[in-house]
C-alpha positions as a Python dict, from the first residue, in 0.01 Angstrom:
ca = {
    (1, 'M'): (0, 0, 0),
    (2, 'I'): (-369, -6, 89),
    (3, 'P'): (-513, 232, 349),
    (4, 'I'): (-712, 49, 614),
    (5, 'K'): (-924, 206, 880),
    (6, 'P'): (-779, 101, 1217),
    (7, 'V'): (-977, -189, 1360),
    (8, 'S'): (-1076, -236, 1721),
    (9, 'T'): (-1002, -611, 1738),
    (10, 'L'): (-632, -643, 1813),
    (11, 'A'): (-436, -943, 1922),
    (12, 'P'): (-426, -988, 2300),
    (13, 'G'): (-165, -775, 2468),
    (14, 'V'): (-122, -529, 2184),
    (15, 'P'): (-232, -178, 2289),
    (16, 'K'): (-446, -17, 2021),
    (17, 'S'): (-251, 307, 2040),
    (18, 'T'): (74, 135, 1946),
    (19, 'I'): (-47, -2, 1611),
    (20, 'D'): (-115, 216, 1309),
    (21, 'L'): (-285, 8, 1041),
    (22, 'T'): (-360, 307, 820),
    (23, 'H'): (-104, 227, 552),
    (24, 'I'): (-23, -141, 598),
    (25, 'P'): (-111, -398, 331),
    (26, 'L'): (-396, -628, 426),
    (27, 'D'): (-181, -939, 438),
    (28, 'V'): (58, -769, 681),
    (29, 'A'): (-210, -601, 889),
    (30, 'S'): (-386, -933, 942),
    (31, 'K'): (-114, -1056, 1179),
    (32, 'Y'): (-215, -781, 1423),
    (33, 'L'): (-577, -890, 1431),
    (34, 'A'): (-711, -1125, 1694),
    (35, 'P'): (-846, -1454, 1556),
    (36, 'G'): (-1206, -1380, 1466),
    (37, 'S'): (-1516, -1588, 1426),
    (38, 'L'): (-1503, -1579, 1046),
    (39, 'S'): (-1339, -1862, 858),
    (40, 'F'): (-1401, -1910, 487),
    (41, 'S'): (-1316, -2246, 334),
    (42, 'A'): (-1361, -2106, -18),
    (43, 'L'): (-1378, -1758, -166),
    (44, 'P'): (-1682, -1647, -369),
    (45, 'P'): (-1670, -1571, -742),
    (46, 'L'): (-1489, -1247, -827),
    (47, 'S'): (-1610, -979, -1068),
    (48, 'L'): (-1435, -668, -1195),
    (49, 'Y'): (-1609, -331, -1211),
    (50, 'I'): (-1451, -36, -1398),
    (51, 'H'): (-1593, 312, -1352),
    (52, 'F'): (-1586, 576, -1625),
    (53, 'P'): (-1692, 902, -1460),
    (54, 'W'): (-1780, 1141, -1744),
    (55, 'C'): (-2112, 1222, -1913),
    (56, 'V'): (-2219, 1470, -2178),
    (57, 'R'): (-2472, 1607, -1931),
    (58, 'K'): (-2560, 1528, -1569),
    (59, 'C'): (-2920, 1401, -1554),
    (60, 'P'): (-3135, 1565, -1283),
    (61, 'Y'): (-3229, 1229, -1125),
    (62, 'C'): (-2878, 1077, -1127),
    (63, 'D'): (-2693, 1018, -801),
    (64, 'F'): (-2409, 814, -954),
    (65, 'N'): (-2053, 943, -958),
    (66, 'S'): (-2075, 1119, -1295),
    (67, 'H'): (-1930, 1451, -1409),
    (68, 'E'): (-2016, 1662, -1711),
    (69, 'V'): (-1747, 1679, -1976),
    (70, 'K'): (-1622, 2035, -1993),
    (71, 'G'): (-1494, 2041, -2348),
    (72, 'S'): (-1290, 1721, -2326),
    (73, 'F'): (-1146, 1469, -2083),
    (74, 'D'): (-796, 1325, -2054),
    (75, 'E'): (-865, 972, -2173),
    (76, 'N'): (-503, 859, -2185),
    (77, 'T'): (-424, 974, -1833),
    (78, 'Y'): (-741, 815, -1701),
    (79, 'L'): (-659, 484, -1868),
    (80, 'S'): (-309, 498, -1717),
    (81, 'A'): (-466, 563, -1377),
    (82, 'L'): (-700, 265, -1419),
    (83, 'R'): (-405, 40, -1494),
    (84, 'A'): (-214, 175, -1195),
    (85, 'D'): (-519, 118, -974),
    (86, 'L'): (-547, -240, -1096),
    (87, 'E'): (-176, -306, -1052),
    (88, 'S'): (-190, -179, -692),
    (89, 'S'): (-488, -409, -625),
    (90, 'L'): (-333, -727, -759),
    (91, 'P'): (-198, -849, -421),
    (92, 'L'): (-557, -849, -290),
    (93, 'V'): (-690, -1078, -563),
    (94, 'W'): (-378, -1276, -651),
    (95, 'G'): (-459, -1609, -815),
    (96, 'R'): (-833, -1541, -839),
    (97, 'K'): (-1008, -1560, -1175),
    (98, 'I'): (-1240, -1284, -1303),
    (99, 'H'): (-1581, -1423, -1398),
    (100, 'T'): (-1748, -1103, -1522),
    (101, 'V'): (-1640, -751, -1619),
    (102, 'F'): (-1867, -447, -1611),
    (103, 'I'): (-1768, -104, -1745),
    (104, 'G'): (-2010, 149, -1596),
    (105, 'G'): (-2046, 519, -1550),
    (106, 'G'): (-2104, 788, -1635),
    (107, 'T'): (-2113, 717, -2005),
    (108, 'P'): (-1839, 469, -2099),
    (109, 'S'): (-1945, 489, -2466),
    (110, 'L'): (-1776, 831, -2473),
    (111, 'M'): (-1451, 636, -2471),
    (112, 'S'): (-1272, 602, -2803),
    (113, 'A'): (-1250, 263, -2971),
    (114, 'A'): (-873, 268, -2922),
    (115, 'G'): (-917, 360, -2555),
    (116, 'L'): (-1155, 73, -2490),
    (117, 'D'): (-920, -168, -2666),
    (118, 'R'): (-630, -46, -2452),
    (119, 'L'): (-837, -87, -2134),
    (120, 'L'): (-938, -445, -2208),
    (121, 'S'): (-584, -532, -2318),
    (122, 'D'): (-449, -404, -1986),
    (123, 'I'): (-704, -609, -1795),
    (124, 'R'): (-621, -928, -1984),
    (125, 'T'): (-250, -867, -1926),
    (126, 'L'): (-290, -829, -1551),
    (127, 'L'): (-576, -1064, -1460),
    (128, 'P'): (-687, -1415, -1553),
    (129, 'I'): (-1032, -1384, -1712),
    (130, 'D'): (-1273, -1670, -1779),
    (131, 'S'): (-1280, -1766, -2145),
    (132, 'D'): (-1660, -1721, -2145),
    (133, 'A'): (-1666, -1416, -1917),
    (134, 'E'): (-1955, -1176, -1960),
    (135, 'I'): (-1803, -836, -2045),
    (136, 'T'): (-2064, -562, -2026),
    (137, 'M'): (-2036, -197, -2122),
    (138, 'E'): (-2292, 71, -2040),
    (139, 'S'): (-2383, 305, -2323),
    (140, 'N'): (-2625, 588, -2386),
    (141, 'P'): (-2810, 688, -2705),
    (142, 'G'): (-2659, 1006, -2841),
    (143, 'T'): (-2311, 850, -2820),
    (144, 'F'): (-2377, 562, -3062),
    (145, 'E'): (-2157, 539, -3370),
    (146, 'T'): (-2175, 224, -3580),
    (147, 'D'): (-1801, 194, -3644),
    (148, 'K'): (-1713, 258, -3280),
    (149, 'F'): (-1952, -7, -3151),
    (150, 'R'): (-1825, -254, -3407),
    (151, 'S'): (-1478, -191, -3266),
    (152, 'Y'): (-1602, -232, -2906),
    (153, 'R'): (-1733, -576, -3000),
    (154, 'Q'): (-1405, -671, -3169),
    (155, 'S'): (-1212, -563, -2858),
    (156, 'G'): (-1406, -809, -2643),
    (157, 'V'): (-1721, -640, -2514),
    (158, 'N'): (-1992, -904, -2555),
    (159, 'R'): (-2287, -738, -2382),
    (160, 'L'): (-2427, -384, -2393),
    (161, 'S'): (-2646, -216, -2135),
    (162, 'I'): (-2824, 75, -2303),
    (163, 'G'): (-2972, 364, -2104),
    (164, 'I'): (-3289, 415, -2309),
    (165, 'Q'): (-3509, 525, -2012),
    (166, 'S'): (-3801, 600, -2248),
    (167, 'F'): (-3894, 605, -2616),
    (168, 'H'): (-4113, 912, -2554),
    (169, 'S'): (-3928, 1229, -2654),
    (170, 'G'): (-4122, 1447, -2410),
    (171, 'H'): (-4035, 1227, -2113),
    (172, 'L'): (-3675, 1206, -2224),
    (173, 'S'): (-3661, 1586, -2224),
    (174, 'S'): (-3808, 1602, -1872),
    (175, 'L'): (-3541, 1355, -1758),
    (176, 'G'): (-3264, 1572, -1903),
    (177, 'R'): (-3152, 1306, -2151),
    (178, 'I'): (-2948, 1411, -2455),
    (179, 'H'): (-3137, 1182, -2695),
    (180, 'D'): (-3492, 1169, -2829),
    (181, 'G'): (-3717, 876, -2914),
    (182, 'D'): (-3583, 830, -3265),
    (183, 'E'): (-3224, 824, -3140),
    (184, 'A'): (-3326, 567, -2877),
    (185, 'R'): (-3461, 337, -3149),
    (186, 'R'): (-3154, 390, -3366),
    (187, 'A'): (-2926, 302, -3074),
    (188, 'V'): (-3104, -30, -3022),
    (189, 'E'): (-3080, -109, -3394),
    (190, 'I'): (-2702, -51, -3385),
    (191, 'A'): (-2674, -270, -3076),
    (192, 'Q'): (-2872, -548, -3244),
    (193, 'A'): (-2642, -538, -3544),
    (194, 'H'): (-2327, -606, -3339),
    (195, 'F'): (-2432, -774, -3014),
    (196, 'D'): (-2629, -1091, -2947),
    (197, 'N'): (-2663, -1000, -2581),
    (198, 'F'): (-2785, -661, -2463),
    (199, 'N'): (-2996, -497, -2196),
    (200, 'L'): (-3234, -201, -2225),
    (201, 'D'): (-3288, 24, -1924),
    (202, 'L'): (-3634, 179, -1897),
    (203, 'M'): (-3782, 397, -1624),
    (204, 'F'): (-4143, 440, -1522),
    (205, 'A'): (-4345, 666, -1290),
    (206, 'L'): (-4193, 959, -1479),
    (207, 'P'): (-4317, 1318, -1442),
    (208, 'G'): (-4659, 1339, -1610),
    (209, 'Q'): (-4643, 981, -1738),
    (210, 'T'): (-4973, 800, -1798),
    (211, 'L'): (-5050, 431, -1778),
    (212, 'D'): (-5095, 419, -2155),
    (213, 'E'): (-4751, 572, -2207),
    (214, 'V'): (-4599, 299, -1989),
    (215, 'H'): (-4767, 44, -2217),
    (216, 'Q'): (-4619, 219, -2520),
    (217, 'D'): (-4265, 226, -2378),
    (218, 'V'): (-4270, -142, -2282),
    (219, 'D'): (-4415, -245, -2618),
    (220, 'A'): (-4156, -35, -2803),
    (221, 'A'): (-3879, -211, -2611),
    (222, 'L'): (-4027, -557, -2663),
    (223, 'A'): (-4048, -495, -3038),
    (224, 'F'): (-3666, -527, -3042),
    (225, 'A'): (-3680, -861, -2854),
    (226, 'P'): (-3400, -765, -2612),
    (227, 'P'): (-3253, -1059, -2416),
    (228, 'H'): (-3275, -852, -2096),
    (229, 'L'): (-3480, -556, -1975),
    (230, 'S'): (-3433, -349, -1659),
    (231, 'L'): (-3740, -151, -1552),
    (232, 'Y'): (-3677, 101, -1277),
    (233, 'H'): (-3918, 315, -1080),
    (234, 'L'): (-3800, 678, -1088),
    (235, 'T'): (-3685, 774, -740),
    (236, 'L'): (-3595, 1122, -619),
    (237, 'E'): (-3253, 1052, -473),
    (238, 'P'): (-3087, 1288, -221),
    (239, 'N'): (-2828, 1531, -357),
    (240, 'T'): (-2982, 1543, -704),
    (241, 'Y'): (-3151, 1826, -891),
    (242, 'F'): (-3484, 1643, -868),
    (243, 'A'): (-3447, 1621, -490),
    (244, 'K'): (-3399, 1996, -471),
    (245, 'Y'): (-3667, 2078, -727),
    (246, 'P'): (-3898, 1775, -721),
    (247, 'P'): (-4120, 1723, -1027),
    (248, 'V'): (-4477, 1600, -1001),
    (249, 'I'): (-4465, 1225, -1043),
    (250, 'P'): (-4740, 958, -1036),
    (251, 'D'): (-4874, 881, -688),
    (252, 'D'): (-4822, 549, -514),
    (253, 'D'): (-5146, 396, -643),
    (254, 'L'): (-5076, 483, -1006),
    (255, 'S'): (-4710, 378, -988),
    (256, 'A'): (-4815, 43, -833),
    (257, 'E'): (-5064, -3, -1118),
    (258, 'M'): (-4784, 75, -1365),
    (259, 'Q'): (-4567, -189, -1202),
    (260, 'D'): (-4846, -449, -1224),
    (261, 'V'): (-4900, -370, -1592),
    (262, 'I'): (-4528, -400, -1663),
    (263, 'H'): (-4505, -734, -1486),
    (264, 'A'): (-4804, -877, -1670),
    (265, 'R'): (-4683, -754, -2009),
    (266, 'M'): (-4330, -888, -1954),
    (267, 'S'): (-4456, -1225, -1833),
    (268, 'D'): (-4682, -1258, -2137),
    (269, 'A'): (-4380, -1188, -2359),
    (270, 'G'): (-4180, -1472, -2203),
    (271, 'Y'): (-3957, -1277, -1965),
    (272, 'F'): (-3885, -1390, -1610),
    (273, 'N'): (-3874, -1129, -1334),
    (274, 'Y'): (-3571, -1281, -1161),
    (275, 'E'): (-3478, -970, -959),
    (276, 'V'): (-3670, -666, -835),
    (277, 'S'): (-3619, -459, -1152),
    (278, 'A'): (-3471, -717, -1390),
    (279, 'Y'): (-3647, -927, -1655),
    (280, 'A'): (-3468, -1176, -1878),
    (281, 'K'): (-3523, -1437, -2142),
    (282, 'P'): (-3419, -1788, -2026),
    (283, 'G'): (-3042, -1802, -1973),
    (284, 'K'): (-2995, -1427, -2027),
    (285, 'Q'): (-2981, -1307, -1668),
    (286, 'A'): (-2706, -1050, -1601),
    (287, 'K'): (-2422, -1264, -1463),
    (288, 'H'): (-2237, -965, -1322),
    (289, 'N'): (-2538, -839, -1128),
    (290, 'L'): (-2625, -1190, -1012),
    (291, 'N'): (-2283, -1205, -850),
    (292, 'Y'): (-2364, -887, -656),
    (293, 'W'): (-2704, -1018, -548),
    (294, 'N'): (-2557, -1351, -439),
    (295, 'F'): (-2310, -1163, -216),
    (296, 'G'): (-2015, -1246, -438),
    (297, 'D'): (-1692, -1047, -449),
    (298, 'Y'): (-1605, -758, -678),
    (299, 'L'): (-1298, -547, -733),
    (300, 'G'): (-1389, -194, -836),
    (301, 'I'): (-1136, 33, -1005),
    (302, 'G'): (-1179, 389, -1126),
    (303, 'A'): (-1309, 713, -976),
    (304, 'G'): (-1552, 642, -692),
    (305, 'A'): (-1553, 265, -751),
    (306, 'H'): (-1627, 32, -459),
    (307, 'S'): (-1492, -314, -382),
    (308, 'K'): (-1606, -603, -164),
    (309, 'L'): (-1330, -859, -114),
    (310, 'T'): (-1335, -1175, 96),
    (311, 'F'): (-1025, -1306, 271),
    (312, 'P'): (-988, -1623, 478),
    (313, 'H'): (-1096, -1449, 801),
    (314, 'R'): (-1265, -1124, 705),
    (315, 'I'): (-1450, -927, 436),
    (316, 'V'): (-1323, -583, 338),
    (317, 'R'): (-1492, -295, 157),
    (318, 'Q'): (-1298, -24, -30),
    (319, 'A'): (-1389, 308, -191),
    (320, 'R'): (-1178, 499, -444),
    (321, 'Y'): (-1144, 876, -462),
    (322, 'K'): (-1454, 1012, -637),
    (323, 'Q'): (-1332, 1323, -819),
    (324, 'P'): (-1170, 1215, -1148),
    (325, 'Q'): (-869, 1444, -1115),
    (326, 'T'): (-810, 1346, -753),
    (327, 'F'): (-843, 979, -844),
    (328, 'M'): (-596, 1007, -1131),
    (329, 'E'): (-338, 1183, -920),
    (330, 'A'): (-375, 939, -630),
    (331, 'S'): (-378, 630, -848),
    (332, 'L'): (-68, 728, -1043),
    (333, 'K'): (107, 767, -707),
    (334, 'G'): (6, 412, -617),
    (335, 'N'): (-284, 473, -379),
    (336, 'A'): (-626, 514, -544),
    (337, 'V'): (-815, 383, -238),
    (338, 'Q'): (-954, 659, -19),
    (339, 'E'): (-1086, 432, 254),
    (340, 'A'): (-1120, 67, 344),
    (341, 'A'): (-1279, -113, 635),
    (342, 'E'): (-1380, -459, 745),
    (343, 'I'): (-1747, -546, 748),
    (344, 'E'): (-1846, -599, 1110),
    (345, 'V'): (-1956, -953, 1189),
    (346, 'A'): (-2281, -816, 1331),
    (347, 'D'): (-2362, -656, 994),
    (348, 'L'): (-2294, -956, 773),
    (349, 'G'): (-2638, -1113, 804),
    (350, 'F'): (-2812, -791, 706),
    (351, 'E'): (-2575, -723, 416),
    (352, 'F'): (-2625, -1074, 281),
    (353, 'M'): (-3005, -1052, 308),
    (354, 'L'): (-3009, -698, 164),
    (355, 'N'): (-2871, -842, -159),
    (356, 'T'): (-3011, -1194, -185),
    (357, 'L'): (-3369, -1102, -101),
    (358, 'R'): (-3380, -896, -420),
    (359, 'L'): (-3384, -1224, -611),
    (360, 'H'): (-3724, -1373, -697),
    (361, 'Q'): (-3600, -1723, -610),
    (362, 'G'): (-3405, -1609, -305),
    (363, 'F'): (-3101, -1819, -215),
    (364, 'S'): (-3000, -2171, -126),
    (365, 'V'): (-2973, -2237, 248),
    (366, 'N'): (-2605, -2333, 222),
    (367, 'L'): (-2513, -2005, 53),
    (368, 'F'): (-2562, -1806, 373),
    (369, 'Q'): (-2278, -1982, 555),
    (370, 'E'): (-2061, -1999, 240),
    (371, 'R'): (-2071, -1622, 190),
    (372, 'T'): (-2084, -1497, 553),
    (373, 'S'): (-1908, -1777, 750),
    (374, 'L'): (-2201, -1755, 993),
    (375, 'L'): (-2447, -2025, 1090),
    (376, 'L'): (-2798, -1974, 961),
    (377, 'N'): (-2933, -1983, 1316),
    (378, 'S'): (-2760, -1648, 1374),
    (379, 'I'): (-3060, -1492, 1196),
    (380, 'E'): (-3322, -1746, 1307),
    (381, 'K'): (-3518, -1490, 1510),
    (382, 'E'): (-3544, -1258, 1211),
    (383, 'L'): (-3638, -1543, 976),
    (384, 'L'): (-3920, -1650, 1205),
    (385, 'E'): (-4053, -1295, 1227),
    (386, 'A'): (-4043, -1256, 848),
    (387, 'E'): (-4226, -1587, 807),
    (388, 'S'): (-4491, -1491, 1063),
    (389, 'K'): (-4562, -1173, 866),
    (390, 'G'): (-4598, -1365, 541),
    (391, 'L'): (-4293, -1194, 387),
    (392, 'L'): (-4069, -1498, 358),
    (393, 'S'): (-4097, -1866, 270),
    (394, 'R'): (-3837, -2134, 336),
    (395, 'D'): (-3773, -2504, 333),
    (396, 'H'): (-3464, -2717, 390),
    (397, 'Q'): (-3316, -2607, 55),
    (398, 'R'): (-3415, -2248, -20),
    (399, 'I'): (-3520, -1918, 140),
    (400, 'A'): (-3710, -1667, -73),
    (401, 'P'): (-3936, -1363, -43),
    (402, 'T'): (-4307, -1429, -90),
    (403, 'P'): (-4509, -1217, -337),
    (404, 'L'): (-4598, -998, -36),
    (405, 'G'): (-4232, -983, 64),
    (406, 'R'): (-4134, -870, -285),
    (407, 'R'): (-4397, -596, -274),
    (408, 'F'): (-4276, -478, 68),
    (409, 'L'): (-3910, -560, 19),
    (410, 'N'): (-3774, -272, 225),
    (411, 'D'): (-3976, -385, 526),
    (412, 'L'): (-3852, -741, 481),
    (413, 'Q'): (-3488, -640, 451),
    (414, 'Q'): (-3504, -412, 755),
    (415, 'L'): (-3603, -704, 977),
    (416, 'F'): (-3244, -826, 947),
    (417, 'L'): (-3086, -494, 1046),
    (418, 'K'): (-2929, -537, 1388),
    (419, 'E'): (-2989, -260, 1639),
}
């Protein structure tokens, strides 16, 4: 049974007070809903996200759902809870194929080789997965063991995403990372030995970082010829240690100069900046993330995981319980979902543009109606305003942010936010 927030759109003649949709499966609850304006002729591609919530140490900049390991964690119970969560979700995705799998965290590489093998075996048992599906696992230096990563590869993981952040030991210390520069390099070497496809995460505009040090970090990463690089600007997120005790970071002018240097260096090395923070060699874009940015569907299982699922006449978002212990208890009782709600029709245009405008090449005109069930003219006023400000370009085939729009992406996206 899936908890659903009561909706305001009821069939004619049905008093709202007489219907409790809080614990009715979606397919049953739908008969109480009035026919809406949404009608999808085909469902978008479906990805699977699995959240592993534990870390060795909580980084001061991190606002993800991660929890420090206090001695140990109950891997077996958590894996059982993941399976139970997936089993409870099957009616929502019945008959749909999984195109990509992403195991994120937290630090999933804390999982044992046997645990990872059990997890992927459970997934294959319960869901149809594409034969060439991209299966990514996040990992952090300091948790790399050659034998364990060899086993991960044999179990079916075919792409790693490694949280390097920097090759500079001093900056790693200021970020609260558990590894140093030498361990970062060793982690990449182990990844290279077992994986053809991997991503390196780097951050810039770090406390006390100079332009020359940004050069050094990028060059150190490029020396490994990674198929994919993600380069993130450090942001001081709410509810983090850095938000409470903010460090001195490069000002806007210096951080913009850093970003320009990164872009030039990556372009010279043959990488395409296909998304705001993502650079890839040809054909090595992150398929899982591309599905997010193209407003595809994803089923999220695990503590704090989110889902976006399309049905013939609506799109629903879900959120799981965040605390690992609470999640395990709830999931093993058959109800890991803490809340679920339909996306309001008025919000669909903004949500679509919030994602797709992150892509350098934008989106095909037809994709808007395919993924929102709305006509493109529903956002015509906003498109015209974005064009008039030089933030957007479009023709009969494609809509994309201009170089100015990419630089001021937040301003561009906010134009589509309905009042």
